[in-house]
CSV table of C-alpha atoms in Angstrom, one decimal:
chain,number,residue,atom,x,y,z
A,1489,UNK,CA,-110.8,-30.2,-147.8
A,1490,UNK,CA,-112.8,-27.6,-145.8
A,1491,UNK,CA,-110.3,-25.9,-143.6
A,1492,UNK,CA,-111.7,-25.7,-139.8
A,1493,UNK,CA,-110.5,-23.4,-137.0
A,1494,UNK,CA,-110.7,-23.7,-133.0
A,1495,UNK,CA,-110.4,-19.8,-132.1
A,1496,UNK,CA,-110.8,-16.9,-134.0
A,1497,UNK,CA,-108.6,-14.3,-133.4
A,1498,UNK,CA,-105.2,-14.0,-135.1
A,1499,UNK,CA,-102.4,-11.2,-134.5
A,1500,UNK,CA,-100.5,-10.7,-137.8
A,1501,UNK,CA,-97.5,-9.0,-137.3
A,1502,UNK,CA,-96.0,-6.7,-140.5
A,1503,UNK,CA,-99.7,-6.8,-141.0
A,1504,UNK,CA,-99.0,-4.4,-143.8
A,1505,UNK,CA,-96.9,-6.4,-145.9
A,1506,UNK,CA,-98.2,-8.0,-149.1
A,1507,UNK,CA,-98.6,-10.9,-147.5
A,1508,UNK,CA,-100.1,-9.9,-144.5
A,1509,UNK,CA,-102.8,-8.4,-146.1
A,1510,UNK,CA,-103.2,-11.0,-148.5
A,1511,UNK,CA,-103.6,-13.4,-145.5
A,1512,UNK,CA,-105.6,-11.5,-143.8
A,1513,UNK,CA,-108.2,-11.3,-146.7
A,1514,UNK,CA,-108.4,-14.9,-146.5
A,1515,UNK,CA,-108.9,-15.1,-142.8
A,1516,UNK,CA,-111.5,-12.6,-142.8
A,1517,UNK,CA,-113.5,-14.8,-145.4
A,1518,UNK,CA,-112.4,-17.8,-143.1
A,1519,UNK,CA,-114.4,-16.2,-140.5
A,1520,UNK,CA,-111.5,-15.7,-138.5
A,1521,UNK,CA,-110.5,-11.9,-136.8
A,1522,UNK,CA,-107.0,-10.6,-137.6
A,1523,UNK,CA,-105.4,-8.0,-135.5
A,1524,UNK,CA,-102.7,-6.3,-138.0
A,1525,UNK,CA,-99.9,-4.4,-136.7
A,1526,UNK,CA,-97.7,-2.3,-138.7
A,1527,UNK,CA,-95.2,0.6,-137.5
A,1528,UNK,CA,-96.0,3.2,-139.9
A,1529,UNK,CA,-98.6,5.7,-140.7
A,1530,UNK,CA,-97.9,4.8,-144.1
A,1531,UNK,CA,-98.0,1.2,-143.5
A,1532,UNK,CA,-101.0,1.0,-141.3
A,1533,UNK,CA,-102.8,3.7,-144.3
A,1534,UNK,CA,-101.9,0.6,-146.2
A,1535,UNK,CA,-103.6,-2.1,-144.4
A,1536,UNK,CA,-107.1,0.1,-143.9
A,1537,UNK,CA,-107.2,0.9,-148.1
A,1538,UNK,CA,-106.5,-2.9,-148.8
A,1539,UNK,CA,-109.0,-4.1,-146.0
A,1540,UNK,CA,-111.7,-1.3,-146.8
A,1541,UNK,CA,-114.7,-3.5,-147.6
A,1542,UNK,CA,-114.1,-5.2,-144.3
A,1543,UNK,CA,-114.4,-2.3,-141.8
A,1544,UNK,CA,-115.2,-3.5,-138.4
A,1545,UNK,CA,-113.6,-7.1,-139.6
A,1546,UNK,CA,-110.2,-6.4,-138.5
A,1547,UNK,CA,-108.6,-4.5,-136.2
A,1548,UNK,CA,-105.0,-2.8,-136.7
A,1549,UNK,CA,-102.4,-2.0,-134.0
A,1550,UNK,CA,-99.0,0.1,-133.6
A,1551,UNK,CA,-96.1,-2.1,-133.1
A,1552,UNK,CA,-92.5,-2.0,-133.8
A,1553,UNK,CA,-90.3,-4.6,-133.3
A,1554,UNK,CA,-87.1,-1.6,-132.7
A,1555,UNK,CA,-89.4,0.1,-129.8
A,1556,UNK,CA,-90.4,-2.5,-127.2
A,1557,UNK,CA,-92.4,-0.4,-125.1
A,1558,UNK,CA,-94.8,-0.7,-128.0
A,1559,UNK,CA,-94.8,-4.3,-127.7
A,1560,UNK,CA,-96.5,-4.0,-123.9
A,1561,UNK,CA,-98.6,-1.7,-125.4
A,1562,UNK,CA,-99.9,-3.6,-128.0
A,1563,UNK,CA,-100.1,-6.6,-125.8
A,1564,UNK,CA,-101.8,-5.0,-123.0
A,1565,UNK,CA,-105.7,-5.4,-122.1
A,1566,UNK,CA,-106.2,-8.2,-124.9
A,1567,UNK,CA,-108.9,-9.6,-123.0
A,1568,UNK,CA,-110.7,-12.1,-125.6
A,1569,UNK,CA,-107.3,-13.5,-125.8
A,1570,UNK,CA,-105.2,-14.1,-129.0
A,1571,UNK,CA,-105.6,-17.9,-131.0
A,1572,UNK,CA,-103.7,-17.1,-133.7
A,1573,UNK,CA,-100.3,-15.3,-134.3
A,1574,UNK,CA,-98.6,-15.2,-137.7
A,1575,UNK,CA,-95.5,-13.1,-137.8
A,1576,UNK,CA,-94.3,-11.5,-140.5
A,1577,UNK,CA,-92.3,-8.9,-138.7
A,1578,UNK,CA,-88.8,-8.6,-140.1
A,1579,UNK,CA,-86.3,-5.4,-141.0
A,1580,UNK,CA,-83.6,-5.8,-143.5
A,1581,UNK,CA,-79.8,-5.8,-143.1
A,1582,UNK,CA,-77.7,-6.6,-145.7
A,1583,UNK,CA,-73.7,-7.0,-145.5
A,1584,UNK,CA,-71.5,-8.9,-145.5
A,1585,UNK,CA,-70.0,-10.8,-142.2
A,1586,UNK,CA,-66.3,-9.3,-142.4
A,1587,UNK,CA,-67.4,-5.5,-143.2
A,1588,UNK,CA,-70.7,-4.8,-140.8
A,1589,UNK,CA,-70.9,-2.6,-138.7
A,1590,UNK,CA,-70.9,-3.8,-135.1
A,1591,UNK,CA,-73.2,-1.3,-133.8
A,1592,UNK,CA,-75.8,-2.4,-136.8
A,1593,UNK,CA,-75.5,-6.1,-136.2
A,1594,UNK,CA,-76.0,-5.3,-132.3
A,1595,UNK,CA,-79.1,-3.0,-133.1
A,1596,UNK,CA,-80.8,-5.3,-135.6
A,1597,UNK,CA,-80.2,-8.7,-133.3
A,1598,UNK,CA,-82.0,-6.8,-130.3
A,1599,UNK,CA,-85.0,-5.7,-132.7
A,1600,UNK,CA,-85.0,-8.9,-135.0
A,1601,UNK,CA,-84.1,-11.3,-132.2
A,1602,UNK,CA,-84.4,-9.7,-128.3
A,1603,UNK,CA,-88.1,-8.1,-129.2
A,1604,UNK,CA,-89.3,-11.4,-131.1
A,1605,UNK,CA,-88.5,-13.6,-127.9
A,1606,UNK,CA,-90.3,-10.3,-125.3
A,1607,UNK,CA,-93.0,-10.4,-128.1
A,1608,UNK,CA,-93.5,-14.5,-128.0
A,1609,UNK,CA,-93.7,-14.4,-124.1
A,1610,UNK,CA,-96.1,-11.8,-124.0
A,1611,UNK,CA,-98.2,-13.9,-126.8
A,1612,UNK,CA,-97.7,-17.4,-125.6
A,1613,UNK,CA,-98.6,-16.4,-122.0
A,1614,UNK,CA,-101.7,-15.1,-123.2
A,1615,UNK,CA,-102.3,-18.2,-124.9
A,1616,UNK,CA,-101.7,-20.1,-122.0
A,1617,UNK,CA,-104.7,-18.5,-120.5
A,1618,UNK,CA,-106.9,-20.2,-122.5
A,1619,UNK,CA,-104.8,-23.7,-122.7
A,1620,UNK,CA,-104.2,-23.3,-126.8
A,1621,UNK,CA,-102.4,-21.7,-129.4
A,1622,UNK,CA,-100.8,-21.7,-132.6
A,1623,UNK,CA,-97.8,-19.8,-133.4
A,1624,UNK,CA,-96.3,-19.6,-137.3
A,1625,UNK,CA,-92.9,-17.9,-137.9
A,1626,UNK,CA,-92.3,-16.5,-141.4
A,1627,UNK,CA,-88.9,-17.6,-141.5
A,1628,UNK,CA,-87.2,-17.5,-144.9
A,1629,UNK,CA,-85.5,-20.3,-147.4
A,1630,UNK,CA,-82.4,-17.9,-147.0
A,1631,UNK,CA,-82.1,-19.9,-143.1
A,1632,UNK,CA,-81.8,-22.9,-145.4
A,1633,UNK,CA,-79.6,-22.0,-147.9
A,1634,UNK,CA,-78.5,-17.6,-148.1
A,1635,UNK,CA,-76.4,-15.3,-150.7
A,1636,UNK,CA,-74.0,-13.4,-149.6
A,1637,UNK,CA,-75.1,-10.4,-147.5
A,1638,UNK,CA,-77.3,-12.1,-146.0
A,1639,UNK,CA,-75.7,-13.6,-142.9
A,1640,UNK,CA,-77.4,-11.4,-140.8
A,1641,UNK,CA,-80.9,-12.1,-142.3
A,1642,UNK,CA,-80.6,-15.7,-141.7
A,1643,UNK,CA,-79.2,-15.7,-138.6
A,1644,UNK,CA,-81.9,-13.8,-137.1
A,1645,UNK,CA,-84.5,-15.6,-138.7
A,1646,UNK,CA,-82.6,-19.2,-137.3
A,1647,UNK,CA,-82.2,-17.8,-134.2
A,1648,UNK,CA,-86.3,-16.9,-134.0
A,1649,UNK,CA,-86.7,-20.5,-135.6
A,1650,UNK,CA,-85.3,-21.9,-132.3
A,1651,UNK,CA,-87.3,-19.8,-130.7
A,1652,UNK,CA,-90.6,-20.7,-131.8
A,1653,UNK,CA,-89.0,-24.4,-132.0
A,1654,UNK,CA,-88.4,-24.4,-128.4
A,1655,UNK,CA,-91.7,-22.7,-127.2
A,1656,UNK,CA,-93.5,-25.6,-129.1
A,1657,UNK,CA,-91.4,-28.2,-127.0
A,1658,UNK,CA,-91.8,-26.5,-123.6
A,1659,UNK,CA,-95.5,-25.7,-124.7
A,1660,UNK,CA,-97.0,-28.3,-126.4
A,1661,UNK,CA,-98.2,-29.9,-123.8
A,1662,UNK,CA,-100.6,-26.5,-122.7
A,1663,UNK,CA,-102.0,-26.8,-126.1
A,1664,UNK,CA,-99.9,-24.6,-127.9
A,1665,UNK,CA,-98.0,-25.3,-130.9
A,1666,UNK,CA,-95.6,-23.6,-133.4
A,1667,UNK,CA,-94.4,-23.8,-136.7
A,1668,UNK,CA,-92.0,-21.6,-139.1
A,1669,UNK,CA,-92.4,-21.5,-142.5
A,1670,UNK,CA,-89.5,-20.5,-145.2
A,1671,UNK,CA,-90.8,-19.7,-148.4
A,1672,UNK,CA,-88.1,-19.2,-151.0
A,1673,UNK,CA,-88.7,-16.4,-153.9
A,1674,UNK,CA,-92.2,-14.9,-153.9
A,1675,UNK,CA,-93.7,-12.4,-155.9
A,1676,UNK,CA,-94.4,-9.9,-153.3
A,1677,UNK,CA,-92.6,-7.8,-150.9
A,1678,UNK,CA,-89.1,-8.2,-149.5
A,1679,UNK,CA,-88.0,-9.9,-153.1
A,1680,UNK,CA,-90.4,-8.6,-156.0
A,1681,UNK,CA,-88.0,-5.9,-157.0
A,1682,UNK,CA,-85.1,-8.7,-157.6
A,1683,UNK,CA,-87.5,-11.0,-159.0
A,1684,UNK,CA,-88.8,-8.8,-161.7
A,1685,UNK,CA,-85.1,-7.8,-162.5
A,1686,UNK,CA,-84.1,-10.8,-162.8
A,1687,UNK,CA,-87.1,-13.3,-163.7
A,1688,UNK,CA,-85.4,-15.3,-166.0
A,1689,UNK,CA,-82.8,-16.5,-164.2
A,1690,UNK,CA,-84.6,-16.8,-161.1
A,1691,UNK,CA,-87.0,-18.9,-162.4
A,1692,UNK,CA,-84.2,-21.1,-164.1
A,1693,UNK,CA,-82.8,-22.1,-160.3
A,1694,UNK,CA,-85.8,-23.2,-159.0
A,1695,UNK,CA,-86.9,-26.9,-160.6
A,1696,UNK,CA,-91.0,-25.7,-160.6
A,1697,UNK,CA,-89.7,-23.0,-163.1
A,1698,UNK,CA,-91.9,-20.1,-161.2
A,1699,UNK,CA,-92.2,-18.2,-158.1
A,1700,UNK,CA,-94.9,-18.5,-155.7
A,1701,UNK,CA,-97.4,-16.6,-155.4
A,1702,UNK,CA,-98.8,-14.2,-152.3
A,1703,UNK,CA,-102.1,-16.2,-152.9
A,1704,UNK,CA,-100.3,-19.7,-152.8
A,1705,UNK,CA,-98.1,-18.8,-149.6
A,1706,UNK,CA,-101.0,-17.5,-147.5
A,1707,UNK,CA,-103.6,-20.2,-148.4
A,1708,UNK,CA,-100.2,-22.4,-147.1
A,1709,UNK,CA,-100.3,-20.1,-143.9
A,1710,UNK,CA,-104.0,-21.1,-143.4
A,1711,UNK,CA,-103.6,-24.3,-143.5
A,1712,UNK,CA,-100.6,-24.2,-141.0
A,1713,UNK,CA,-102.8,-22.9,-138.6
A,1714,UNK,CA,-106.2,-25.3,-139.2
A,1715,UNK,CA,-106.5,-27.9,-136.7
A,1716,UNK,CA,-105.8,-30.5,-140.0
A,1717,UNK,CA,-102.0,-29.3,-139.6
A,1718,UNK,CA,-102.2,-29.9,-135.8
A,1719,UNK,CA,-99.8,-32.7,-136.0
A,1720,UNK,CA,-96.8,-29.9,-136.7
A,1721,UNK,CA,-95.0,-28.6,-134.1
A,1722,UNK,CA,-91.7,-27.2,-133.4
A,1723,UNK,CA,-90.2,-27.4,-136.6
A,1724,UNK,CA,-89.5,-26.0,-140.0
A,1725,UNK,CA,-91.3,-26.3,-143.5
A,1726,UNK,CA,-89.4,-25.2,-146.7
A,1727,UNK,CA,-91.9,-24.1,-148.9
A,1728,UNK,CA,-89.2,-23.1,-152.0
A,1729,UNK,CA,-90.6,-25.0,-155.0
A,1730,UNK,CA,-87.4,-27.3,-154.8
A,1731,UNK,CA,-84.6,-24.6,-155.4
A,1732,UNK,CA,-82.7,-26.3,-152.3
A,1733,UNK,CA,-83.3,-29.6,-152.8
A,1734,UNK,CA,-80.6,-29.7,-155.7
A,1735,UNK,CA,-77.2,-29.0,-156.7
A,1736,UNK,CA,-75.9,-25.7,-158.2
A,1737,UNK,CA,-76.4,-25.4,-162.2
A,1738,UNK,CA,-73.8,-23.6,-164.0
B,1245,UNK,CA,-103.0,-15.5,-94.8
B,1246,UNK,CA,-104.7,-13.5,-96.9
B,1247,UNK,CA,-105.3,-14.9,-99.9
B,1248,UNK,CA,-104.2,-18.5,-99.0
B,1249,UNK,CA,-107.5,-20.4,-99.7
B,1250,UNK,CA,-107.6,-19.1,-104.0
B,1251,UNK,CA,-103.8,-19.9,-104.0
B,1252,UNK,CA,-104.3,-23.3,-102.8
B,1253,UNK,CA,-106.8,-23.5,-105.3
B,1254,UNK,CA,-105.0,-22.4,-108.4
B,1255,UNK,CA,-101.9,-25.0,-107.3
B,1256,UNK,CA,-104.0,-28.1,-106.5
B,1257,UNK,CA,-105.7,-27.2,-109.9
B,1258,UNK,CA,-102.4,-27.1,-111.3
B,1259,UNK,CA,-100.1,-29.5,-109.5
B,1260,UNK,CA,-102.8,-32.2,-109.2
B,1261,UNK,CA,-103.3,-31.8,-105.5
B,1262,UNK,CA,-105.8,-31.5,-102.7
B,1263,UNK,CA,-105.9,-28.0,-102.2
B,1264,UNK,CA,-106.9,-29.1,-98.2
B,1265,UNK,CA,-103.6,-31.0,-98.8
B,1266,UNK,CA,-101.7,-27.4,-99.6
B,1267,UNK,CA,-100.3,-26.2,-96.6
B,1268,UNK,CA,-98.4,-22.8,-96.4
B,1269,UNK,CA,-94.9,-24.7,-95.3
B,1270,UNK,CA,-95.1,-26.6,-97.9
B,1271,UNK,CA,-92.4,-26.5,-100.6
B,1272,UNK,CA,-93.2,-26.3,-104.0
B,1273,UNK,CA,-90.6,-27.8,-105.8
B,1274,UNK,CA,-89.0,-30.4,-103.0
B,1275,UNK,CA,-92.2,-31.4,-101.9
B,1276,UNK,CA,-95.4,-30.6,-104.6
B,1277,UNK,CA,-92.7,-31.6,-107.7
B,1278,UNK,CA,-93.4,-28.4,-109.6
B,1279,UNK,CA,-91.4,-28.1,-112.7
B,1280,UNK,CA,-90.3,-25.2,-114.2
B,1281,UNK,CA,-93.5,-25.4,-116.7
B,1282,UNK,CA,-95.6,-25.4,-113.7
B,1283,UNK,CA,-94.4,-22.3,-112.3
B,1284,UNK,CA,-94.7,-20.6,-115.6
B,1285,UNK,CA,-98.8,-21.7,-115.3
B,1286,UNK,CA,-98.7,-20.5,-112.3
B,1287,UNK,CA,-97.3,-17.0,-112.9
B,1288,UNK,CA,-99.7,-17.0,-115.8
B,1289,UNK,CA,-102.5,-18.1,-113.5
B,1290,UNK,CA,-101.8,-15.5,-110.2
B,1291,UNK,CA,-101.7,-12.4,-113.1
B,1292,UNK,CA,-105.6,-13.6,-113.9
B,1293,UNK,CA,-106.6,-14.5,-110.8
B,1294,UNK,CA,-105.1,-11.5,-108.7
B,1295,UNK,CA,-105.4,-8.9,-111.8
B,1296,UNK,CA,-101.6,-8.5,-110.8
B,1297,UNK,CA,-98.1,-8.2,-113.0
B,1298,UNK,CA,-96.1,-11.2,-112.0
B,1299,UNK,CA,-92.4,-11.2,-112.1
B,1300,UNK,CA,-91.0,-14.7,-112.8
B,1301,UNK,CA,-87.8,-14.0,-111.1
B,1302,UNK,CA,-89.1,-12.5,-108.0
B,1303,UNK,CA,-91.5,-14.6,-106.9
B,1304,UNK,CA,-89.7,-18.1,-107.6
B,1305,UNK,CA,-86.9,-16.8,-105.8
B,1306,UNK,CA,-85.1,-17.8,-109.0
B,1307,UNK,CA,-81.1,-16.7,-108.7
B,1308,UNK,CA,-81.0,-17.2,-105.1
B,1309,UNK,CA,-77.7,-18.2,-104.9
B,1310,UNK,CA,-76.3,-15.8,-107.1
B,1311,UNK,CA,-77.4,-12.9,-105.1
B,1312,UNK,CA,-76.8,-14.6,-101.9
B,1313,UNK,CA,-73.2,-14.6,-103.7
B,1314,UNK,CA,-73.5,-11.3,-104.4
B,1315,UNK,CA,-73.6,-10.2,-100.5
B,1316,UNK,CA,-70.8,-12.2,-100.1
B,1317,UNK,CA,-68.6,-10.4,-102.3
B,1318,UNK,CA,-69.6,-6.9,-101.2
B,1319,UNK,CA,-69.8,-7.9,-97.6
B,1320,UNK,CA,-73.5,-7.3,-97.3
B,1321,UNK,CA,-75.3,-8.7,-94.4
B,1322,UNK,CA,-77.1,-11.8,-96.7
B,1323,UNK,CA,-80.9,-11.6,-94.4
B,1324,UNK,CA,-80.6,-7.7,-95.5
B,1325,UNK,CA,-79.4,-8.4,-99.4
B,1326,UNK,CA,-82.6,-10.7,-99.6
B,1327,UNK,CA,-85.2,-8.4,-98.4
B,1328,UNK,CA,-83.7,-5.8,-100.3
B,1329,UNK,CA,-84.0,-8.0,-103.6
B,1330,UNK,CA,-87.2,-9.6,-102.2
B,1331,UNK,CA,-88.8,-7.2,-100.9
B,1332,UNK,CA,-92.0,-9.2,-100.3
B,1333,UNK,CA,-90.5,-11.3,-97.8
B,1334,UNK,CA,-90.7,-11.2,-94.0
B,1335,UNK,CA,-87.0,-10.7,-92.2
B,1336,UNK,CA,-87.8,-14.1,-90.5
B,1337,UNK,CA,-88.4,-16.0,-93.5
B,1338,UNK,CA,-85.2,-14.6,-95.0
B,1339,UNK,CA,-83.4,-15.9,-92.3
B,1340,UNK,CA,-85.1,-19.3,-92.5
B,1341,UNK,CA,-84.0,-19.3,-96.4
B,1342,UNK,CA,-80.1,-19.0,-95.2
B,1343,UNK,CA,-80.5,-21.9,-93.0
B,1344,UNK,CA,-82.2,-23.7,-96.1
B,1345,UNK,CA,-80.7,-22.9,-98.7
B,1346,UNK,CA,-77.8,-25.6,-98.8
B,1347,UNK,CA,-80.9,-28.4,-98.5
B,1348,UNK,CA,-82.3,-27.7,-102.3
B,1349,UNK,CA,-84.9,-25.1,-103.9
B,1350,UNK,CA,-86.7,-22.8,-100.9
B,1351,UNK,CA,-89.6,-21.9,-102.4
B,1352,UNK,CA,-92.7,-22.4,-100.2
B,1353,UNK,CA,-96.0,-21.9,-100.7
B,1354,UNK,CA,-96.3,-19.3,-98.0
B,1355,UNK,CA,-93.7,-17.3,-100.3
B,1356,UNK,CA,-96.2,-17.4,-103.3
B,1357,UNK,CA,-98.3,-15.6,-100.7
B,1358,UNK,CA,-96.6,-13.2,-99.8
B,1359,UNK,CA,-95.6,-12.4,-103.1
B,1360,UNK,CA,-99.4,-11.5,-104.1
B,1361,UNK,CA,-100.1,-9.7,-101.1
B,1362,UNK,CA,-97.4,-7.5,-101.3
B,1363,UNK,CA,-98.1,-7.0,-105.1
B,1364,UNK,CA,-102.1,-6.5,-104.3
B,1365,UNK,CA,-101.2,-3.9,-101.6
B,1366,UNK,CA,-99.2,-1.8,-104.3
């Protein structure tokens, strides 16, 4: 199946993450344009050293998630319009529910949660401009099923799930659409350090017996975002090789 | 009224109407049957058209009767506390809201106006 795309241009927020950039990679062979942002120097150094054959392929922004005057910013004067937006932008916050700190949780909800819904009216009313749109949340198995310590991860990643749910209801009749994908242990990023720890048992839980791969999750994105996945909207895809699906092992 | 003929325009595009139909009187939600979707098109729609920042709240007169309850509670003189919050509209069309505002949503399309005007004179 040839994949086939209406629109070219694709914001990928947390551009710089592992896979962002492997995303990216494949949209720039798809012929399609992504606009990465990141937040750091180092991150944004990052995405130019990965993407360095492809100079004047991409394009990379500053935005960050905690600052939302750089959300404007980044928003502002995008005059050929945005298609695409794939959002990877997530911080970490890890306690538990009866010791965090209030002032944390209040902090990461308005950067995880407040700035997502400023940066999805921003996005979706530039889409509207052109009457279509696709918009993919990386969500996270853990809004499925979570470990302890990670209340606050998964409830900011189901709270941006209704979100994106509910701009795909009261959108989807301009043309745009959205989707959230929850891919359970990867080999990259956010849970590569556990996973290597602790490969055998990881792999034990989950009934596919492996991880997924970067390469596996963003070909997955792509085809999210091909008109042949048009169908989706407003809902959520667990992409977590089964590890859900059954009951605890001992 | 400045303006009147590309507004017209932009809601008979997106309301399925006649623009000639579109009078300024004319209210938008008791009358034309916008829905809150259509307002969001048309925000969207005004900031091409008019190369201008468009403020949901403001120019829907969304929380109308909150603010009007506002005045209330601080003894504000209500025409006053409308201008103040809206500061696009006319004193007389403030008082016309008050006499309105107990029949349904205000909104007219002579508001939308005056809205863009006053943002385009900025």
């Amino acid at each position: 199946m040839k994949l086939s795309f209406t629109g070219r241009r694709a914001l990928v927020t947390g551009g710089n993450s592992r896979l962002g950039l492997e995303l990216s990679r494949k949209m720039i062979e798809a012929d399609l344009f992504p606009i990465l942002t990141a937040r750091s120097e180092k991150g944004k150094e990052e995405i130019d050293r990965c993407l360095s054959e492809f100079e004047g392929r991409y394009a990379r922004l500053h935005m960050d998630l905690s600052q939302p005057a750089s959300i404007a910013e980044a928003l502002s004067g995008m005059d050929e319009g945005i298609d695409y937006l794939v959002d990877f932008a997530q911080s970490d916050f890890e306690a538990l529910v009866a010791a965090a700190d209030p002032a944390k949780v209040a902090g990461y909800f308005a950067e995880n949660v407040a700035s997502r819904a400023d940066l999805l009216k921003r996005v979706s009313r530039i889409m509207m401009k052109r009457r279509r749109g696709r918009l993919l949340f990386i969500s996270s198995a853990a809004a499925n099923r979570s470990d302890a310590g990670q209340g606050f991860y998964a409830a900011a990643k189901l709270a941006c799930e209704a979100l994106y749910r509910n701009l795909g209801i009261e959108l989807g009749g301009r043309g745009i659409t959205t989707v959230s994908l929850r891919p359970g242990f990867v080999a990259a990023g956010r849970g590569e350090k556990f996973i290597s720890e602790n490969r055998r048992r990881v792999e034990a839980k989950v009934p596919t017996g492996r991880v997924l791969t970067a390469e596996e999750v963003a070909e997955t994105i792509l085809f999210f975002l091909s008109d042949s996945a048009r169908g989706f909207n407003a809902t959520e895809i667990l992409m977590d090789g089964g590890l859900s699906a059954g009951k605890t092992k001992e | 009224m400045k303006n009147l003929e590309k507004i017209s325009e932009v809601l008979g595009d997106l309301l399925d109407i006649d623009p000639e139909e579109i009078s300024p009187e004319n209210y938008l939600i008791r009358e034309l049957s916008a829905e809150s979707i259509d307002l969001l098109e048309i925000a969207v729609t005004f900031n091409s058209e008019f190369g201008i920042d468009v403020d949901d709240d403001a120019i829907f007169l969304k929380n109308l009767r909150v603010h009007l309850e506002e005045a209330k509670e601080k003894a504000q003189d209500p025409a006053e506390h409308l201008c103040r919050t809206y500061p696009f509209l006319p004193r007389e069309r403030a008082a016309e809201i008050l006499g309105d505002v107990t029949d349904g949503p205000v909104l007219k399309v002579k508001d939308l106006s005056a809205y863009v005007n006053f943002k385009l004179a900025a």
